[in-house]
Tab-separated table of C-alpha atoms in Angstrom:
chain	number	residue	atom	x	y	z
A	703	MET	CA	0.000	0.000	0.000
A	704	SER	CA	1.327	3.386	-0.981
A	705	ILE	CA	1.334	6.093	1.671
A	706	LEU	CA	-0.355	8.396	-0.837
A	707	VAL	CA	-3.055	5.872	-1.749
A	708	ASP	CA	-4.328	4.539	1.536
A	709	PRO	CA	-7.857	3.047	1.605
A	710	THR	CA	-9.463	6.200	3.005
A	711	SER	CA	-7.877	8.463	0.384
A	712	ARG	CA	-8.920	6.011	-2.330
A	713	LEU	CA	-12.489	6.041	-1.037
A	714	LEU	CA	-12.528	9.840	-0.916
A	715	SER	CA	-11.218	9.987	-4.487
A	716	GLU	CA	-13.899	7.552	-5.670
A	717	MET	CA	-16.575	9.579	-3.883
A	718	ILE	CA	-15.363	12.766	-5.566
A	719	GLN	CA	-15.602	11.041	-8.945
A	720	ALA	CA	-19.089	9.711	-8.114
A	721	THR	CA	-20.378	13.118	-7.022
A	722	ALA	CA	-18.906	14.677	-10.187
A	723	LEU	CA	-20.812	12.094	-12.264
A	724	ARG	CA	-23.979	12.793	-10.277
A	725	HIS	CA	-23.536	16.526	-10.934
A	726	ARG	CA	-23.358	15.901	-14.696
A	727	VAL	CA	-26.464	13.690	-14.574
A	728	LEU	CA	-28.436	16.234	-12.538
A	729	ALA	CA	-27.360	19.013	-14.922
A	730	ALA	CA	-28.634	16.920	-17.854
A	731	ASN	CA	-31.941	16.429	-16.031
A	732	LEU	CA	-32.261	20.181	-15.520
A	733	ALA	CA	-31.365	20.859	-19.148
A	734	ASN	CA	-34.223	18.575	-20.199
A	735	VAL	CA	-36.872	19.826	-17.774
A	736	GLU	CA	-39.120	20.869	-20.687
A	737	THR	CA	-38.299	18.008	-23.083
A	738	PRO	CA	-41.425	15.882	-23.637
A	739	GLY	CA	-40.826	12.235	-22.784
A	740	TYR	CA	-37.491	12.811	-21.044
A	741	GLN	CA	-36.960	10.496	-18.081
A	742	ALA	CA	-34.916	11.807	-15.158
A	743	GLN	CA	-31.735	9.896	-14.332
A	744	GLU	CA	-30.063	9.360	-10.985
A	745	VAL	CA	-26.626	8.160	-9.885
A	746	THR	CA	-26.544	5.487	-7.210
A	747	PHE	CA	-23.486	4.915	-5.087
A	748	ALA	CA	-24.768	5.060	-1.534
A	749	GLN	CA	-25.463	1.314	-1.277
A	750	ALA	CA	-21.782	0.374	-0.988
A	751	LEU	CA	-21.300	2.992	1.716
A	752	ASP	CA	-24.378	1.833	3.618
A	753	GLU	CA	-23.107	-1.743	3.511
A	754	ALA	CA	-19.730	-0.613	4.828
A	755	ARG	CA	-21.380	1.151	7.781
A	756	ASP	CA	-23.517	-1.881	8.629
A	757	PRO	CA	-22.138	-3.298	11.905
A	758	ARG	CA	-23.242	-6.805	10.832
A	759	SER	CA	-21.056	-6.589	7.719
A	760	GLN	CA	-18.257	-9.133	7.541
A	761	GLU	CA	-16.331	-6.877	5.151
A	762	SER	CA	-13.326	-5.388	6.950
A	763	THR	CA	-11.942	-3.433	4.010
A	764	VAL	CA	-12.979	-0.003	2.802
A	765	PRO	CA	-15.544	-0.502	0.021
A	766	HIS	CA	-15.147	0.636	-3.548
A	767	VAL	CA	-17.700	3.170	-4.730
A	768	ARG	CA	-19.509	1.776	-7.734
A	769	ALA	CA	-21.510	4.613	-9.249
A	770	SER	CA	-24.136	3.759	-11.828
A	771	VAL	CA	-26.662	5.846	-13.725
A	772	VAL	CA	-30.237	4.592	-13.411
A	773	ALA	CA	-33.735	5.914	-14.051
A	774	ASP	CA	-34.988	7.987	-11.106
A	775	PRO	CA	-37.598	5.720	-9.527
A	776	ASP	CA	-39.147	8.467	-7.371
A	777	ALA	CA	-39.803	11.028	-10.089
A	778	PRO	CA	-43.505	11.739	-10.699
A	779	LEU	CA	-44.613	11.476	-14.337
A	780	ARG	CA	-46.216	14.511	-16.008
A	781	ARG	CA	-48.751	14.425	-18.837
A	782	ASP	CA	-46.075	15.027	-21.480
A	783	GLY	CA	-44.158	11.927	-20.323
A	784	ASN	CA	-41.391	13.977	-18.680
A	785	ASN	CA	-40.692	13.262	-15.034
A	786	VAL	CA	-38.140	15.971	-14.177
A	787	ASP	CA	-39.234	18.002	-11.163
A	788	LEU	CA	-37.255	21.235	-11.102
A	789	ASP	CA	-37.448	21.693	-7.323
A	790	ARG	CA	-36.389	18.104	-6.562
A	791	GLN	CA	-33.481	18.342	-8.986
A	792	MET	CA	-32.274	21.612	-7.454
A	793	VAL	CA	-32.379	20.118	-3.947
A	794	LYS	CA	-30.414	17.083	-5.175
A	795	LEU	CA	-27.909	19.349	-6.913
A	796	THR	CA	-27.400	21.399	-3.742
A	797	LYS	CA	-26.903	18.289	-1.588
A	798	ASN	CA	-24.530	16.793	-4.141
A	799	THR	CA	-22.482	19.999	-4.294
A	800	THR	CA	-22.194	19.960	-0.497
A	801	TRP	CA	-21.019	16.327	-0.502
A	802	HIS	CA	-18.543	16.990	-3.333
A	803	THR	CA	-17.070	20.027	-1.579
A	804	ALA	CA	-16.811	18.169	1.732
A	805	MET	CA	-14.968	15.223	0.142
A	806	ILE	CA	-12.495	17.570	-1.543
A	807	GLN	CA	-11.886	19.442	1.714
A	808	ILE	CA	-11.307	16.216	3.645
A	809	LEU	CA	-8.905	14.867	1.013
A	810	THR	CA	-7.089	18.205	0.881
A	811	SER	CA	-6.678	18.248	4.667
A	812	ARG	CA	-5.346	14.672	4.610
A	813	PHE	CA	-2.684	15.655	2.078
A	814	ALA	CA	-1.868	18.824	4.035
A	815	ALA	CA	-1.327	16.726	7.160
A	816	LEU	CA	0.894	14.356	5.222
A	817	LYS	CA	2.861	17.278	3.830
A	818	ALA	CA	3.271	18.714	7.354
A	819	ALA	CA	4.423	15.329	8.654
A	820	MET	CA	7.128	15.299	5.984
A	821	GLY	CA	8.334	18.672	7.257
A	822	LYS	CA	7.203	20.722	4.273
A	823	SER	CA	5.144	23.865	4.771
């Protein structure tokens, strides 16, 4: 294991990539809010994290984040066949931005601590 690629840093990096993908998907949903027949998409990656937090889990390693794009199962269908709800998408985008920023800040602080430990300022 490399000191620069420990399991926690790897997980943070994968989460940053997953939230970036989710941002692109949510932006596409918003861009198609008025497109008849457009079906909202969602990125799922929380399941692996939930399994890792489960105290009954036998898995002792840090999970890999497997992000996948799926149809949004909770989106209500409108008469024109579109199921993009502007308010719901904006809330998701705000939450995703918060998660993305937090992951970057945590990873940055980990590298700053490593840099300080090596005696560099």
